[in-house]
Amino acid sequence: MPLKLNLQFFAGEKTEKATPKKRQDERKKGKVAKSQDVNTSILLLFSFIVLAILGSFMKASMLSLYEYTFTEYIHWEITTNTVMQVFKEVMIQLTIIVAPIMIAALIAGLTANIMQVGILFTTEPLKFDLKKIDPVKGAQRIFSIRAIVELLKSLFKIVFIGLITFTIIWFYKDEMMMQSLKNAESAISFFGRVTIMMGIAATIALLFLSVLDYMYQRYDFEKNIRMSKQDIKDEHKNVEGDPLIKAKIKEKQRQIAMRRMMNEVPSADVVITNPTHYAIAIKYDEAKAAAPVVVAKGMGHLALKIKEIAKKNDVVTVENKPLARALYQTVEINEAIPEDFYQAVAEVLAYVYQLEKKLYNKGI
């Protein structure tokens, strides 16, 4: 008994890699190996690149809007129509200014997700599940090993990225101090360049960390979807079907095919026998086929059954050992006989037709 329990325990251990079906089922539920840091880093990288390229255009557009507001809009009479017009024009200008960043963010988000999980659309994570608000499980998630790992990762990212940004600030500290002696436009331009530089440097560092995080997320995902040997057996049964049930189904199908075959014996023209080992029932209908067709065949007990049905239904039985054996091994049920057997089968059928003719004449 202890040995049996130990075997059951080991069979239940999650030691096997997930099967393709398991992976597909998890994917349909929205459970995939994915790092949010990859999304964030690519999003920031795209955004800072757009700022670096279109920063001057965005600055000029904002200054133009600012000037127009205090040179034109400020003199307008306040009415419902003018307020709506001002609101509409300002929103259009702001949309033009912000649109490049929004488009870059959208492209970055799609790119990051496709890179990690491919094209995937599922509503499964949005379904209401009481387990998600279970306080006990919530506490287990908060104080789990994964939560501790995520905390350590966040602290490391803050320290690492903070160190990079501090290094850049320290490098430009002297120039920063000198900006107090320059005009506002020059100072804003300088701090804008430094900010973009810090952003791109921090984003590159985050991108490097995100690759490591993705590798960890993939490892953790693979570990969580592992299967036990029993899980694999159960899945195989569900996919392929229980072997016992499949065997019963096959036996049922065999019985149905056997009954159908036996029902064809009474309509046969002749049964060629071995005489005891083989029995081949042949039917020839010129309107349906160009050659005689094997409608039933059997060996041993089944051959005896075919001969018994043939006898009850006055179907002629002809003994021809070589022909019976050859037809049994060569031709399947409901198949026409090959040309090699035309001569031998034709002779048998001629004999049967001649015999039936004599019997008919005697009956007259």
Coordinates of C-alpha atoms in Angstrom, one line a residue:
M1 CA 0.0 0.0 0.0
P2 CA 2.8 2.6 0.8
L3 CA 4.5 1.8 -2.5
K4 CA 1.2 2.4 -4.3
L5 CA 0.7 5.7 -2.6
N6 CA 4.2 6.8 -3.4
L7 CA 3.7 5.9 -7.1
Q8 CA 0.5 7.9 -7.1
F9 CA 2.3 10.8 -5.5
F10 CA 5.1 10.8 -8.1
A11 CA 2.6 10.4 -10.9
G12 CA 0.9 13.6 -9.7
E13 CA 4.1 15.7 -9.7
K14 CA 4.3 18.4 -12.3
T15 CA 7.5 17.2 -14.0
E16 CA 6.6 17.0 -17.7
K17 CA 6.6 19.7 -20.3
A18 CA 3.2 21.0 -21.4
T19 CA 1.7 19.3 -24.4
P20 CA 0.8 21.4 -27.5
K21 CA -2.9 21.0 -26.6
K22 CA -2.2 22.3 -23.1
R23 CA -0.3 25.3 -24.5
Q24 CA -3.2 26.0 -26.9
D25 CA -5.8 25.8 -24.1
E26 CA -3.7 28.2 -22.0
R27 CA -3.3 30.6 -24.9
K28 CA -7.1 30.6 -25.5
K29 CA -7.4 31.7 -21.8
G30 CA -5.0 34.6 -22.4
K31 CA -2.2 32.9 -20.4
V32 CA 1.0 33.4 -22.2
A33 CA 4.7 34.3 -21.4
K34 CA 4.7 38.0 -21.5
S35 CA 6.8 40.8 -19.9
Q36 CA 5.1 44.1 -19.2
D37 CA 8.6 45.7 -19.1
V38 CA 9.0 44.9 -22.8
N39 CA 5.8 46.9 -23.6
T40 CA 6.9 49.8 -21.4
S41 CA 10.4 50.0 -22.8
I42 CA 9.4 49.9 -26.4
L43 CA 6.6 52.4 -25.8
L44 CA 9.0 54.8 -24.2
L45 CA 11.6 54.3 -26.9
F46 CA 9.2 55.1 -29.7
S47 CA 7.8 58.1 -27.8
F48 CA 11.3 59.6 -27.1
I49 CA 12.4 59.0 -30.7
V50 CA 9.3 60.9 -31.9
L51 CA 10.0 63.7 -29.4
A52 CA 13.6 63.9 -30.7
I53 CA 12.5 64.1 -34.3
L54 CA 9.4 66.2 -34.0
G55 CA 10.2 68.2 -30.9
S56 CA 10.9 71.4 -32.7
F57 CA 7.6 71.1 -34.6
M58 CA 5.7 70.4 -31.4
K59 CA 7.4 73.4 -29.7
A60 CA 6.6 75.7 -32.6
S61 CA 3.0 74.5 -32.7
M62 CA 2.5 75.2 -29.0
L63 CA 4.1 78.6 -29.2
S64 CA 1.9 79.4 -32.2
L65 CA -1.2 78.4 -30.3
Y66 CA 0.0 80.4 -27.2
E67 CA 0.6 83.5 -29.3
Y68 CA -2.7 83.2 -31.2
T69 CA -4.6 82.8 -27.9
F70 CA -3.3 86.1 -26.5
T71 CA -3.4 88.0 -29.7
E72 CA -6.7 86.9 -31.2
Y73 CA -8.9 84.8 -28.9
I74 CA -8.4 87.3 -26.0
H75 CA -10.2 90.0 -28.0
W76 CA -13.2 87.9 -29.0
E77 CA -16.5 88.6 -27.4
I78 CA -17.6 85.8 -25.0
T79 CA -20.6 84.0 -26.5
T80 CA -21.7 80.5 -26.8
N81 CA -20.6 80.4 -30.5
T82 CA -17.2 81.9 -29.8
V83 CA -16.5 79.6 -26.9
M84 CA -17.4 76.6 -29.0
Q85 CA -15.2 77.8 -31.9
V86 CA -12.3 78.4 -29.6
F87 CA -12.7 75.0 -28.0
K88 CA -12.9 73.3 -31.4
E89 CA -9.9 75.1 -32.8
V90 CA -7.7 74.5 -29.7
M91 CA -8.7 70.8 -29.6
I92 CA -7.7 70.5 -33.3
Q93 CA -4.3 72.1 -32.7
L94 CA -3.7 70.0 -29.6
T95 CA -4.7 66.8 -31.5
I96 CA -2.2 67.7 -34.2
I97 CA 0.5 68.3 -31.6
V98 CA -0.2 65.1 -29.6
A99 CA -1.1 62.8 -32.6
P100 CA 2.5 61.7 -33.4
I101 CA 3.0 60.6 -29.8
M102 CA -0.3 58.7 -29.7
I103 CA 0.3 57.0 -33.0
A104 CA 3.8 56.0 -31.9
A105 CA 2.4 54.7 -28.6
L106 CA -0.2 52.6 -30.5
I107 CA 2.4 51.2 -32.9
A108 CA 4.8 50.4 -30.0
G109 CA 2.1 48.7 -28.0
L110 CA 1.0 46.5 -31.0
T111 CA 4.7 45.7 -31.9
A112 CA 5.6 44.8 -28.3
N113 CA 2.7 42.4 -28.0
I114 CA 3.1 40.8 -31.4
M115 CA 6.8 40.3 -30.7
Q116 CA 6.0 38.4 -27.5
V117 CA 2.8 36.5 -28.1
G118 CA 1.9 37.0 -31.7
I119 CA -1.7 37.8 -32.8
L120 CA -4.0 36.9 -29.9
F121 CA -7.5 38.0 -29.2
T122 CA -9.4 36.6 -26.3
T123 CA -12.1 37.8 -23.9
E124 CA -11.4 35.1 -21.3
P125 CA -9.5 37.3 -18.9
L126 CA -12.4 39.8 -18.8
K127 CA -14.9 37.2 -17.6
F128 CA -16.1 37.7 -14.0
D129 CA -14.5 35.1 -11.6
L130 CA -15.1 35.1 -7.9
K131 CA -11.7 33.5 -7.4
K132 CA -10.1 36.8 -8.4
I133 CA -11.7 38.6 -5.4
D134 CA -11.1 35.8 -2.9
P135 CA -9.2 37.5 0.0
V136 CA -7.4 34.3 1.0
K137 CA -6.0 33.8 -2.5
G138 CA -5.3 37.5 -2.7
A139 CA -3.2 37.3 0.4
Q140 CA -1.4 34.3 -0.9
R141 CA -0.5 36.2 -4.1
I142 CA 0.7 39.2 -2.1
F143 CA 3.0 37.1 0.1
S144 CA 4.0 34.6 -2.6
I145 CA 7.5 34.0 -3.9
R146 CA 6.4 35.6 -7.2
A147 CA 5.4 38.8 -5.4
I148 CA 8.8 39.0 -3.7
V149 CA 10.6 38.5 -7.0
E150 CA 8.5 41.3 -8.6
L151 CA 9.3 43.6 -5.7
L152 CA 13.0 42.9 -6.0
K153 CA 12.8 43.5 -9.7
S154 CA 11.1 46.8 -9.3
L155 CA 13.6 48.0 -6.7
F156 CA 16.5 46.9 -9.0
K157 CA 14.9 48.8 -11.9
I158 CA 14.5 52.0 -9.9
V159 CA 18.1 51.9 -8.7
F160 CA 19.5 51.0 -12.1
I161 CA 17.6 53.5 -14.1
G162 CA 18.0 56.1 -11.3
L163 CA 21.8 55.6 -11.5
I164 CA 21.8 56.2 -15.3
T165 CA 19.7 59.4 -15.1
F166 CA 21.8 60.7 -12.2
T167 CA 25.0 60.0 -14.2
I168 CA 23.7 62.1 -17.1
I169 CA 22.6 64.9 -14.8
W170 CA 26.0 64.9 -13.1
F171 CA 27.7 65.0 -16.5
Y172 CA 25.7 68.2 -17.4
K173 CA 25.7 69.7 -14.0
D174 CA 28.0 72.6 -14.9
E175 CA 25.9 73.6 -18.0
M176 CA 22.8 73.4 -15.9
M177 CA 24.1 75.9 -13.5
M178 CA 25.0 78.2 -16.3
Q179 CA 21.5 78.3 -17.7
S180 CA 20.6 80.9 -15.1
L181 CA 22.6 83.4 -17.2
K182 CA 20.9 82.5 -20.5
N183 CA 17.4 83.4 -21.8
A184 CA 14.4 81.2 -21.3
E185 CA 14.3 79.8 -24.8
S186 CA 17.9 78.7 -24.6
A187 CA 17.4 77.1 -21.1
I188 CA 14.2 75.3 -22.3
S189 CA 16.0 74.0 -25.4
F190 CA 18.9 72.7 -23.2
F191 CA 16.7 71.0 -20.6
G192 CA 14.6 69.5 -23.4
R193 CA 17.7 67.9 -25.0
V194 CA 19.0 66.6 -21.7
T195 CA 15.5 65.2 -20.8
I196 CA 15.3 63.4 -24.2
M197 CA 18.8 62.1 -23.7
M198 CA 18.0 60.8 -20.2
G199 CA 14.8 59.3 -21.5
I200 CA 16.4 57.4 -24.3
A201 CA 19.3 56.2 -22.1
A202 CA 16.9 55.0 -19.4
T203 CA 14.7 53.4 -22.1
I204 CA 17.6 51.5 -23.5
A205 CA 18.6 50.3 -20.0
L206 CA 14.9 49.3 -19.4
L207 CA 14.9 47.5 -22.7
F208 CA 17.9 45.5 -21.6
L209 CA 16.3 44.6 -18.3
S210 CA 13.0 43.7 -20.1
V211 CA 14.8 41.1 -22.1
L212 CA 16.0 39.5 -18.9
D213 CA 12.5 39.9 -17.4
Y214 CA 11.0 38.2 -20.5
M215 CA 13.3 35.3 -20.1
Y216 CA 12.2 35.0 -16.4
Q217 CA 8.5 35.3 -17.3
R218 CA 9.0 32.6 -19.9
Y219 CA 10.7 30.3 -17.4
D220 CA 8.0 31.0 -14.8
F221 CA 5.2 30.4 -17.4
E222 CA 6.8 27.0 -18.5
K223 CA 7.0 26.0 -14.8
N224 CA 3.4 26.9 -14.1
I225 CA 2.0 25.0 -17.1
R226 CA 4.0 21.8 -16.4
M227 CA 1.9 18.6 -16.4
S228 CA 2.1 15.4 -14.4
K229 CA 2.3 12.0 -16.1
Q230 CA -1.3 11.5 -15.1
D231 CA -2.4 14.8 -16.7
I232 CA -0.8 13.7 -20.0
K233 CA -2.6 10.4 -19.8
D234 CA -5.9 12.0 -19.1
E235 CA -5.4 14.5 -21.9
H236 CA -4.6 11.7 -24.3
K237 CA -7.7 9.9 -23.3
N238 CA -9.8 13.0 -23.8
V239 CA -8.3 13.6 -27.2
E240 CA -8.0 10.1 -28.5
G241 CA -10.8 8.6 -26.5
D242 CA -10.7 5.9 -23.8
P243 CA -9.2 2.7 -25.2
L244 CA -11.9 0.6 -23.8
I245 CA -14.6 2.8 -25.3
K246 CA -12.8 2.9 -28.6
A247 CA -12.5 -0.9 -28.6
K248 CA -16.3 -1.2 -27.9
I249 CA -17.0 1.2 -30.7
K250 CA -14.8 -0.8 -33.1
E251 CA -16.5 -4.0 -32.1
K252 CA -19.9 -2.5 -32.6
Q253 CA -18.9 -1.2 -36.1
R254 CA -17.5 -4.7 -36.9
Q255 CA -20.7 -6.3 -35.9
I256 CA -22.8 -3.9 -38.0
A257 CA -20.5 -4.5 -41.0
M258 CA -20.8 -8.2 -40.4
R259 CA -24.6 -8.1 -40.4
R260 CA -24.6 -5.9 -43.5
M261 CA -22.3 -8.4 -45.3
M262 CA -24.4 -11.4 -44.3
N263 CA -27.5 -9.7 -45.6
E264 CA -25.8 -9.6 -49.0
V265 CA -25.2 -13.4 -49.1
P266 CA -28.8 -14.3 -50.2
S267 CA -28.5 -12.1 -53.3
A268 CA -25.1 -13.6 -54.4
D269 CA -24.9 -15.7 -57.6
V270 CA -22.4 -18.2 -56.1
V271 CA -20.3 -18.9 -53.0
I272 CA -16.8 -20.2 -53.8
T273 CA -15.4 -22.4 -51.0
N274 CA -12.1 -24.0 -49.9
P275 CA -14.3 -26.0 -48.8
T276 CA -14.0 -25.5 -45.0
H277 CA -11.5 -22.7 -44.5
Y278 CA -12.7 -20.0 -46.9
A279 CA -16.0 -18.8 -48.4
I280 CA -16.3 -16.0 -51.0
A281 CA -19.8 -14.8 -52.1
I282 CA -19.8 -13.3 -55.6
K283 CA -22.5 -11.3 -57.4
Y284 CA -22.5 -10.2 -61.0
D285 CA -24.9 -7.5 -62.2
E286 CA -24.1 -6.1 -65.6
A287 CA -26.1 -3.0 -65.1
K288 CA -24.1 -1.9 -62.0
A289 CA -20.6 -3.2 -62.6
A290 CA -18.4 -4.4 -65.5
A291 CA -17.0 -7.3 -63.4
P292 CA -18.3 -9.6 -60.7
V293 CA -18.2 -8.1 -57.2
V294 CA -17.3 -9.8 -53.9
V295 CA -20.2 -9.1 -51.6
A296 CA -19.1 -11.2 -48.6
K297 CA -16.1 -13.3 -47.6
G298 CA -15.0 -15.1 -44.5
M299 CA -12.6 -17.6 -43.0
G300 CA -13.2 -20.4 -40.4
H301 CA -16.4 -19.9 -38.4
L302 CA -17.4 -17.0 -40.6
A303 CA -17.0 -19.1 -43.7
L304 CA -19.3 -21.7 -42.2
K305 CA -21.8 -19.0 -41.5
I306 CA -21.7 -17.8 -45.1
K307 CA -22.2 -21.3 -46.4
E308 CA -25.1 -21.9 -44.0
I309 CA -26.9 -18.7 -45.2
A310 CA -26.2 -19.6 -48.8
K311 CA -27.7 -23.0 -48.3
K312 CA -30.9 -21.6 -46.7
N313 CA -31.3 -19.2 -49.6
D314 CA -30.6 -21.7 -52.4
V315 CA -27.3 -20.0 -53.4
V316 CA -25.1 -22.4 -55.3
T317 CA -21.9 -23.3 -53.5
V318 CA -18.8 -24.3 -55.7
E319 CA -15.6 -25.8 -54.3
N320 CA -12.5 -24.3 -55.8
K321 CA -9.6 -24.2 -53.2
P322 CA -7.0 -22.1 -55.1
L323 CA -9.6 -19.5 -56.3
A324 CA -11.2 -19.2 -52.9
R325 CA -7.9 -18.6 -51.2
A326 CA -6.7 -16.2 -53.8
L327 CA -9.9 -14.1 -53.8
Y328 CA -9.9 -14.0 -50.0
Q329 CA -6.4 -12.6 -49.9
T330 CA -6.7 -10.2 -52.9
V331 CA -10.2 -8.8 -53.0
E332 CA -12.0 -6.7 -50.4
I333 CA -15.7 -6.7 -49.8
N334 CA -17.7 -4.7 -52.3
E335 CA -14.7 -4.6 -54.7
A336 CA -14.7 -6.0 -58.3
I337 CA -12.5 -8.9 -58.9
P338 CA -9.2 -8.2 -60.8
E339 CA -8.7 -9.1 -64.4
D340 CA -6.4 -12.0 -63.4
F341 CA -9.4 -13.8 -62.0
Y342 CA -11.9 -13.1 -64.8
Q343 CA -11.4 -16.4 -66.6
A344 CA -11.6 -18.6 -63.4
V345 CA -14.7 -16.7 -62.1
A346 CA -16.4 -16.7 -65.5
E347 CA -16.1 -20.5 -65.6
V348 CA -17.6 -20.8 -62.2
L349 CA -20.5 -18.4 -63.1
A350 CA -21.1 -20.3 -66.4
Y351 CA -21.3 -23.5 -64.4
V352 CA -23.8 -21.9 -62.0
Y353 CA -25.9 -20.5 -64.7
Q354 CA -26.0 -23.8 -66.6
L355 CA -26.9 -25.6 -63.4
E356 CA -29.7 -23.2 -62.6
K357 CA -31.0 -23.6 -66.2
K358 CA -31.2 -27.3 -65.9
L359 CA -33.0 -27.0 -62.6
Y360 CA -35.4 -24.6 -64.1
N361 CA -36.1 -26.9 -67.0
K362 CA -36.8 -29.8 -64.8
G363 CA -39.1 -27.7 -62.8
I364 CA -41.1 -26.9 -66.0

